[in-house]
Short mmCIF file of C-alpha atoms and ligand atoms in Angstrom, two decimals:
data_model
loop_
_atom_site.label_atom_id
_atom_site.label_comp_id
_atom_site.label_asym_id
_atom_site.label_seq_id
_atom_site.Cartn_x
_atom_site.Cartn_y
_atom_site.Cartn_z
CA UNK A 1 0.00 0.00 0.00
CA UNK A 2 1.36 3.44 -1.00
CA UNK A 3 0.40 6.05 1.56
CA UNK A 4 1.11 9.74 2.02
CA UNK A 5 0.99 10.92 5.63
CA UNK A 6 1.26 14.45 6.96
CA UNK A 7 2.87 15.03 10.34
CA UNK A 8 2.09 18.24 12.25
CA UNK A 9 4.47 18.12 15.23
CA UNK A 10 3.29 21.52 16.53
CA UNK A 11 4.62 23.03 19.75
CA UNK A 12 6.03 22.04 23.14
CA UNK A 13 6.47 18.27 23.40
CA UNK A 14 4.74 17.81 20.01
CA UNK A 15 7.94 17.29 17.97
CA UNK A 16 9.33 14.80 20.52
CA UNK A 17 6.26 12.57 20.65
CA UNK A 18 5.48 12.74 16.92
CA UNK A 19 9.06 11.63 16.18
CA UNK A 20 8.43 8.42 18.14
CA UNK A 21 5.09 7.79 16.45
CA UNK A 22 6.79 8.26 13.08
CA UNK A 23 9.39 5.62 13.96
CA UNK A 24 6.58 3.23 14.86
CA UNK A 25 4.75 3.92 11.57
CA UNK A 26 7.99 3.36 9.65
CA UNK A 27 8.46 0.03 11.42
CA UNK A 28 4.86 -0.95 10.57
CA UNK A 29 5.50 -0.12 6.90
CA UNK A 30 8.64 -2.29 6.85
CA UNK A 31 7.09 -5.20 8.71
CA UNK A 32 3.86 -5.30 6.70
CA UNK A 33 5.32 -4.32 3.30
CA UNK A 34 3.78 -0.86 2.85
CA UNK A 35 5.34 2.32 1.48
CA UNK A 36 4.56 5.27 3.75
CA UNK A 37 5.90 8.69 2.80
CA UNK A 38 5.92 11.48 5.38
CA UNK A 39 5.66 15.22 5.00
CA UNK A 40 6.09 17.54 7.99
CA UNK A 41 4.27 20.87 8.11
CA UNK A 42 3.88 23.78 10.47
CA UNK A 43 0.82 24.27 12.63
CA UNK A 44 0.10 26.17 15.85
CA UNK A 45 2.51 28.53 17.59
CA UNK A 46 5.49 27.54 15.45
CA UNK A 47 3.42 28.36 12.35
CA UNK A 48 2.45 31.76 13.80
CA UNK A 49 6.15 32.50 14.40
CA UNK A 50 7.10 31.48 10.87
CA UNK A 51 4.14 32.80 8.87
CA UNK A 52 1.78 34.73 11.15
CA UNK A 53 -0.92 32.08 10.59
CA UNK A 54 -1.55 29.07 12.90
CA UNK A 55 -2.75 27.04 9.90
CA UNK A 56 -0.83 28.22 6.82
CA UNK A 57 -2.57 27.45 3.50
CA UNK A 58 0.23 25.08 2.41
CA UNK A 59 -0.23 23.04 5.61
CA UNK A 60 -3.97 22.75 5.01
CA UNK A 61 -3.46 21.84 1.34
CA UNK A 62 -0.94 19.12 2.27
CA UNK A 63 -3.36 17.70 4.87
CA UNK A 64 -6.23 17.66 2.40
CA UNK A 65 -4.08 15.87 -0.21
CA UNK A 66 -2.87 13.24 2.27
CA UNK A 67 -4.17 9.85 3.40
CA UNK A 68 -4.03 10.81 7.07
CA UNK A 69 -2.73 13.49 9.41
CA UNK A 70 -0.94 12.99 12.72
CA UNK A 71 -0.82 16.00 15.04
CA UNK A 72 1.33 16.41 18.17
CA UNK A 73 -0.08 19.36 20.09
CA UNK A 74 -0.22 23.11 19.73
CA UNK A 75 0.04 26.08 22.07
CA UNK A 76 2.14 27.31 24.94
CA UNK A 77 2.78 30.36 27.12
CA UNK A 78 4.66 32.14 24.32
CA UNK A 79 1.40 32.49 22.38
CA UNK A 80 -1.00 32.95 25.32
CA UNK A 81 -1.38 36.74 25.13
CA UNK A 82 -5.19 37.25 24.96
CA UNK A 83 -4.68 40.44 22.94
CA UNK A 84 -2.59 38.67 20.27
CA UNK A 85 -3.89 38.87 16.69
CA UNK A 86 -4.20 35.11 16.46
CA UNK A 87 -3.67 32.04 18.63
CA UNK A 88 -2.47 28.45 18.06
CA UNK A 89 -5.91 27.01 18.96
CA UNK A 90 -7.42 28.90 16.02
CA UNK A 91 -5.48 26.50 13.83
CA UNK A 92 -7.20 23.54 15.50
CA UNK A 93 -10.71 24.87 14.91
CA UNK A 94 -9.80 25.84 11.35
CA UNK A 95 -8.38 22.44 10.40
CA UNK A 96 -11.47 20.64 11.76
CA UNK A 97 -13.77 22.94 9.84
CA UNK A 98 -11.79 22.97 6.58
CA UNK A 99 -11.39 19.19 6.53
CA UNK A 100 -15.05 18.58 7.50
CA UNK A 101 -14.06 16.59 10.60
CA UNK A 102 -17.45 16.24 12.26
CA UNK A 103 -16.77 13.26 14.51
CA UNK A 104 -14.30 13.02 17.36
CA UNK A 105 -13.55 9.48 18.51
CA UNK A 106 -12.00 8.95 21.92
CA UNK A 107 -11.41 5.41 23.10
CA UNK A 108 -11.10 5.27 26.88
CA UNK A 109 -9.38 2.08 27.95
CA UNK A 110 -7.82 1.26 31.27
CA UNK A 111 -4.46 -0.48 31.42
CA UNK A 112 -4.57 -3.30 34.00
CA UNK A 113 -1.04 -2.45 35.21
CA UNK A 114 -1.86 1.22 35.75
CA UNK A 115 -5.13 1.04 37.66
CA UNK A 116 -3.63 2.74 40.69
CA UNK A 117 -2.98 5.86 38.57
CA UNK A 118 -6.75 6.40 38.45
CA UNK A 119 -8.39 8.67 41.02
CA UNK A 120 -11.19 6.07 41.19
CA UNK A 121 -11.18 2.69 42.92
CA UNK A 122 -9.57 -0.23 41.07
CA UNK A 123 -12.79 -2.25 40.95
CA UNK A 124 -14.58 0.62 39.19
CA UNK A 125 -11.98 1.25 36.47
CA UNK A 126 -10.68 -2.27 35.90
CA UNK A 127 -11.79 -3.41 32.43
CA UNK A 128 -13.16 -0.05 31.27
CA UNK A 129 -13.37 0.05 27.47
CA UNK A 130 -15.60 2.84 26.16
CA UNK A 131 -15.54 4.51 22.76
CA UNK A 132 -16.88 8.07 22.76
CA UNK A 133 -18.10 9.77 19.59
CA UNK A 134 -18.52 13.51 20.03
CA UNK A 135 -20.12 15.64 17.32
CA UNK A 136 -17.46 18.22 16.52
CA UNK A 137 -18.69 20.83 14.07
CA UNK A 138 -22.22 21.71 15.18
CA UNK A 139 -24.30 22.43 18.26
CA UNK A 140 -23.90 25.32 20.67
CA UNK A 141 -20.25 26.01 19.79
CA UNK A 142 -21.27 26.89 16.26
CA UNK A 143 -24.82 28.26 16.71
CA UNK A 144 -25.75 31.91 16.62
CA UNK A 145 -24.39 33.89 19.55
CA UNK A 146 -24.32 37.51 20.54
CA UNK A 147 -24.57 40.11 23.25
CA UNK A 148 -27.09 42.82 24.03
CA UNK A 149 -29.03 44.39 26.84
CA UNK A 150 -32.21 43.55 28.75
CA UNK A 151 -33.87 45.76 31.35
CA UNK A 152 -30.62 47.69 31.74
CA UNK A 153 -28.56 44.52 32.27
CA UNK A 154 -25.91 43.17 29.93
CA UNK A 155 -27.04 40.02 28.14
CA UNK A 156 -25.38 37.28 26.12
CA UNK A 157 -26.73 34.25 24.30
CA UNK A 158 -25.41 31.15 22.55
CA UNK A 159 -27.79 28.88 20.69
CA UNK A 160 -27.67 25.13 20.21
CA UNK A 161 -28.66 24.10 16.70
CA UNK A 162 -28.59 20.70 15.03
CA UNK A 163 -30.20 19.66 11.81
CA UNK A 164 -31.18 16.08 11.04
CA UNK A 165 -28.28 15.46 8.64
CA UNK A 166 -25.69 16.38 11.28
CA UNK A 167 -27.23 13.91 13.71
CA UNK A 168 -27.66 11.12 11.14
CA UNK A 169 -24.00 11.08 10.09
CA UNK A 170 -22.54 10.91 13.60
CA UNK A 171 -25.08 8.32 14.77
CA UNK A 172 -24.31 6.17 11.72
CA UNK A 173 -20.63 6.30 12.51
CA UNK A 174 -21.28 5.45 16.16
CA UNK A 175 -23.62 2.57 15.34
CA UNK A 176 -21.11 1.21 12.81
CA UNK A 177 -18.45 1.31 15.51
CA UNK A 178 -20.84 -0.45 17.91
CA UNK A 179 -21.37 -3.22 15.34
CA UNK A 180 -17.62 -3.91 15.49
CA UNK A 181 -17.64 -3.97 19.29
CA UNK A 182 -20.30 -4.91 21.85
CA UNK A 183 -23.29 -3.78 19.73
CA UNK A 184 -24.43 -1.43 22.48
CA UNK A 185 -24.93 2.27 21.85
CA UNK A 186 -25.64 4.92 24.47
CA UNK A 187 -26.90 8.26 23.19
CA UNK A 188 -26.52 11.16 25.61
CA UNK A 189 -28.78 14.22 25.46
CA UNK A 190 -30.91 16.55 27.56
CA UNK A 191 -34.24 15.68 25.97
CA UNK A 192 -36.23 16.56 29.12
CA UNK A 193 -35.32 20.23 28.57
CA UNK A 194 -33.86 20.95 25.13
CA UNK A 195 -35.79 20.86 21.86
CA UNK A 196 -32.51 20.18 20.11
CA UNK A 197 -32.03 17.05 22.21
CA UNK A 198 -35.55 15.84 21.41
CA UNK A 199 -34.68 15.98 17.71
CA UNK A 200 -31.36 14.25 18.49
CA UNK A 201 -33.26 11.44 20.24
CA UNK A 202 -35.86 10.98 17.48
CA UNK A 203 -33.25 10.88 14.73
CA UNK A 204 -31.00 8.51 16.69
CA UNK A 205 -33.94 6.12 17.29
CA UNK A 206 -34.80 6.13 13.59
CA UNK A 207 -31.25 5.57 12.29
CA UNK A 208 -30.51 2.74 14.71
CA UNK A 209 -33.89 1.04 14.26
CA UNK A 210 -33.85 1.18 10.47
CA UNK A 211 -30.17 0.66 9.71
CA UNK A 212 -28.66 -1.12 12.72
CA UNK A 213 -31.35 -3.45 14.13
CA UNK A 214 -28.71 -5.53 15.90
CA UNK A 215 -27.50 -2.58 17.97
CA UNK A 216 -29.08 -2.09 21.40
CA UNK A 217 -29.74 1.61 21.91
CA UNK A 218 -30.25 3.42 25.20
CA UNK A 219 -30.77 7.11 25.88
CA UNK A 220 -29.22 8.69 28.95
CA UNK A 221 -29.61 12.29 30.12
CA UNK A 222 -26.31 14.13 30.30
CA UNK A 223 -26.56 14.91 34.01
CA UNK A 224 -27.17 11.25 34.82
CA UNK A 225 -24.35 10.24 32.47
CA UNK A 226 -21.91 12.43 34.42
CA UNK A 227 -22.70 10.26 37.45
CA UNK A 228 -22.79 6.88 35.69
CA UNK A 229 -19.40 7.50 34.10
CA UNK A 230 -17.68 7.49 37.45
CA UNK A 231 -19.93 5.00 39.25
CA UNK A 232 -20.32 2.30 36.55
CA UNK A 233 -18.11 3.12 33.53
CA UNK A 234 -17.82 -0.57 32.59
CA UNK A 235 -21.49 -0.63 31.55
CA UNK A 236 -20.80 1.49 28.45
CA UNK A 237 -19.60 0.31 25.06
CA UNK A 238 -20.07 3.11 22.48
CA UNK A 239 -21.35 6.53 23.54
CA UNK A 240 -22.55 9.16 21.06
CA UNK A 241 -23.36 12.74 21.95
CA UNK A 242 -23.38 16.36 20.79
CA UNK A 243 -20.52 18.82 20.79
CA UNK A 244 -20.76 20.46 24.23
CA UNK A 245 -21.91 17.38 26.17
CA UNK A 246 -19.14 15.40 24.46
CA UNK A 247 -16.55 18.04 25.29
CA UNK A 248 -17.34 17.79 28.99
CA UNK A 249 -17.98 14.04 29.25
CA UNK A 250 -14.85 13.01 27.33
CA UNK A 251 -12.70 15.10 29.65
CA UNK A 252 -14.40 13.48 32.62
CA UNK A 253 -13.87 10.06 31.06
CA UNK A 254 -10.21 10.77 30.37
CA UNK A 255 -9.65 10.72 34.11
CA UNK A 256 -10.78 7.08 34.36
CA UNK A 257 -7.46 5.55 33.25
CA UNK A 258 -5.63 8.21 35.27
CA UNK A 259 -3.14 9.44 32.71
CA UNK A 260 -3.47 11.93 29.90
CA UNK A 261 -0.30 10.56 28.33
CA UNK A 262 -1.99 7.29 27.33
CA UNK A 263 -5.10 8.49 25.48
CA UNK A 264 -5.43 9.03 21.71
CA UNK A 265 -8.21 10.54 19.63
CA UNK A 266 -9.31 10.71 16.03
CA UNK A 267 -11.35 13.32 14.17
CA UNK A 268 -13.10 12.02 11.08
CA UNK A 269 -15.24 13.36 8.25
CA UNK A 270 -17.52 11.57 5.77
CA UNK A 271 -14.66 11.12 3.36
CA UNK A 272 -11.09 12.28 3.04
CA UNK A 273 -8.25 12.00 5.53
CA UNK A 274 -8.76 11.95 9.28
CA UNK A 275 -6.81 13.85 11.91
CA UNK A 276 -5.20 11.88 14.75
CA UNK A 277 -3.71 13.26 17.95
CA UNK A 278 -3.12 12.59 21.63
CA UNK A 279 -5.77 14.15 23.88
CA UNK A 280 -3.20 16.01 25.96
CA UNK A 281 -1.73 19.43 25.19
CA UNK A 282 1.78 20.61 24.42
CA UNK A 283 2.99 20.20 28.04
CA UNK A 284 5.30 23.25 27.95
CA UNK A 285 6.52 22.44 31.48
CA UNK A 286 8.42 19.38 30.20
CA UNK A 287 9.07 20.36 26.57
CA UNK A 288 12.59 19.71 25.31
CA UNK A 289 13.49 17.51 28.29
CA UNK A 290 13.01 14.20 26.53
CA UNK A 291 10.69 12.91 29.26
CA UNK A 292 7.24 13.19 27.60
CA UNK A 293 5.12 10.09 27.27
CA UNK A 294 4.82 9.25 23.54
CA UNK A 295 2.28 6.41 23.98
CA UNK A 296 -0.89 8.47 23.37
CA UNK A 297 0.58 9.68 20.07
CA UNK A 298 1.68 6.16 19.14
CA UNK A 299 -1.87 4.95 19.91
CA UNK A 300 -3.19 7.84 17.77
CA UNK A 301 -1.00 6.50 14.94
CA UNK A 302 -2.67 3.10 15.48
CA UNK A 303 -6.06 4.79 15.09
CA UNK A 304 -4.81 6.35 11.84
CA UNK A 305 -3.86 2.89 10.57
CA UNK A 306 -7.32 1.58 11.48
CA UNK A 307 -9.67 4.40 10.47
CA UNK A 308 -7.93 6.12 7.56
CA UNK A 309 -5.87 3.29 6.03
CA UNK A 310 -8.14 0.39 7.03
CA UNK A 311 -5.11 -1.58 8.19
CA UNK A 312 -6.74 -3.36 11.13
CA UNK A 313 -4.00 -5.96 11.63
CA UNK A 314 -1.32 -3.27 11.68
CA UNK A 315 -3.34 -1.11 14.10
CA UNK A 316 -3.87 -4.05 16.44
CA UNK A 317 -0.15 -4.88 16.28
CA UNK A 318 0.77 -1.36 17.42
CA UNK A 319 -1.80 -1.43 20.24
CA UNK A 320 -0.57 -4.85 21.33
CA UNK A 321 3.03 -3.56 21.34
CA UNK A 322 2.02 -0.64 23.59
CA UNK A 323 0.18 -3.00 25.93
CA UNK A 324 3.20 -5.31 26.05
CA UNK A 325 5.52 -2.42 26.94
CA UNK A 326 3.19 -1.27 29.71
CA UNK A 327 2.76 -4.84 30.97
CA UNK A 328 6.57 -5.21 31.07
CA UNK A 329 6.63 -2.31 33.53
CA UNK A 330 8.20 0.41 31.37
CA UNK A 331 7.00 3.86 32.41
CA UNK A 332 7.67 7.47 31.52
CA UNK A 333 7.79 9.82 34.52
CA UNK A 334 4.13 10.91 34.25
CA UNK A 335 2.90 7.38 34.97
CA UNK A 336 5.80 6.05 37.05
CA UNK A 337 4.21 7.13 40.38
CA UNK A 338 7.65 8.17 41.63
CA UNK A 339 9.26 4.87 40.58
CA UNK A 340 11.89 4.25 37.91
CA UNK A 341 11.18 5.90 34.58
CA UNK A 342 12.52 6.04 31.03
CA UNK A 343 12.59 8.90 28.51
CA UNK A 344 10.55 9.59 25.38
CA UNK A 345 12.97 8.03 22.87
CA UNK A 346 13.61 5.00 25.06
CA UNK A 347 9.86 4.42 25.35
CA UNK A 348 9.60 4.64 21.55
CA UNK A 349 12.43 2.10 21.32
CA UNK A 350 10.59 -0.30 23.66
CA UNK A 351 7.48 -0.13 21.46
CA UNK A 352 9.60 -0.84 18.37
CA UNK A 353 11.14 -3.86 20.11
CA UNK A 354 7.70 -5.16 21.11
CA UNK A 355 6.43 -4.63 17.57
CA UNK A 356 9.32 -6.64 16.17
CA UNK A 357 8.89 -9.44 18.72
P1 NAD B 1 -1.29 19.66 28.91
O1 NAD B 1 -2.08 18.46 28.53
O2 NAD B 1 -0.32 20.16 27.93
O3 NAD B 1 -0.50 19.37 30.28
C1 NAD B 1 -1.16 19.05 31.51
C2 NAD B 1 -0.17 18.29 32.42
O4 NAD B 1 0.00 16.97 31.90
C3 NAD B 1 1.22 18.93 32.44
O5 NAD B 1 1.76 18.76 33.73
C4 NAD B 1 2.02 18.11 31.45
O6 NAD B 1 3.40 18.05 31.72
C5 NAD B 1 1.37 16.74 31.58
N1 NAD B 1 1.42 16.01 30.29
C6 NAD B 1 0.61 16.23 29.21
N2 NAD B 1 0.96 15.39 28.23
C7 NAD B 1 1.98 14.65 28.68
C8 NAD B 1 2.78 13.62 28.10
N3 NAD B 1 2.59 13.16 26.87
N4 NAD B 1 3.76 13.08 28.86
C9 NAD B 1 3.97 13.49 30.12
N5 NAD B 1 3.25 14.46 30.73
C10 NAD B 1 2.27 15.04 30.00
O7 NAD B 1 -2.36 20.79 29.30
P2 NAD B 1 -2.13 22.32 29.67
O8 NAD B 1 -0.90 22.47 30.50
O9 NAD B 1 -3.43 22.78 30.17
O10 NAD B 1 -1.88 23.03 28.28
C11 NAD B 1 -0.60 23.35 27.75
C12 NAD B 1 -0.77 23.96 26.38
O11 NAD B 1 -1.32 22.98 25.49
C13 NAD B 1 -1.74 25.14 26.34
O12 NAD B 1 -1.21 26.12 25.49
C14 NAD B 1 -3.01 24.56 25.79
O13 NAD B 1 -3.78 25.52 25.11
C15 NAD B 1 -2.47 23.53 24.83
N6 NAD B 1 -3.40 22.42 24.51
C16 NAD B 1 -3.36 21.96 23.24
C17 NAD B 1 -4.15 20.89 22.87
C18 NAD B 1 -4.06 20.37 21.47
O14 NAD B 1 -3.10 20.68 20.78
N7 NAD B 1 -5.01 19.58 21.01
C19 NAD B 1 -4.98 20.28 23.82
C20 NAD B 1 -4.98 20.77 25.13
C21 NAD B 1 -4.16 21.84 25.47
#
């Protein structure tokens, strides 16, 4: 398979962790007989420094012409000035919008050897394996908003809007994912209050009933879901929800395994390349020290293999290598709980060894 991949290392620890993920992808290509070519482009703070634009047009064009995009992280104190003309995060919103990435997938899996890193009790997090699908380009973050005045008081409003087509496409993706897993789909909304959620519920019912009769569908209100996620997270298989509810719930869920450095995510559209990244930020406090955990980015590369290149065996091999490394007790400082730790490159090396084994 001939594949063109774009790497966007970004800022802070981004270049260090993306370098390790690249080595893993190169090893996958060699082992499985594929030809992967890599192009690196600027995005985020480094792109602002070089061009004044967090997402330069040539970066976007390269991403759109690729088979998949792997992003490190963007941002850092250097670009935090609220009065600045532009910010690194603007690049993130722009790339999602321009590439039509309407679905954010976040698998939340606990590692048996790291259960004590979780703020929750072992028996609650042991065996957690949930896939979240968050709608990414609609809802209240994109609805009409504004400010004004009412009875002499300042006023502001943000509106939540979804049309049927936006709900159909994310529910289809979620139900398809459920078919490949436990065939259980949980849709989260606030249908007891919001009209938008009532439409979400009706459309979800229809899509699942007509197109995915084997999938068991349940509806859960977002407030209840916030509780269930920390009291019985093992009961969930695939969860689908709108933009704002997904934003909040996926951050809550990311605490279940106890380490940001282990969790990948994918943003997908209806067609075209997907964007893959770790869920953590650019960790400026440890940038350049060679101690960052590269495993979330390596797992994001595995998601790229699975969702954009449809190389399931290769994706599973990378995930198995990461699990083997963790099971063998290798830890970067963030997950070492004060014990012995190894650096970013050494962790990458361990994954390569496990992949070759
Ligand atoms: P962060 O995720 O960068 O860091 C939070 C803490 O986790 C820090 O102590 C950091 O050292 C640690 N950490 C994160 N990833 C790690 C890794 N791979 N290995 C070891 N330790 C790790 O969050 P923050 O400090 O709130 O944000 C820093 C910058 O990143 C900000 O500019 C923020 O806007 C940006 N950010 C970017 C993205 C993105 O690019 N998608 C996401 C979140 C935050």
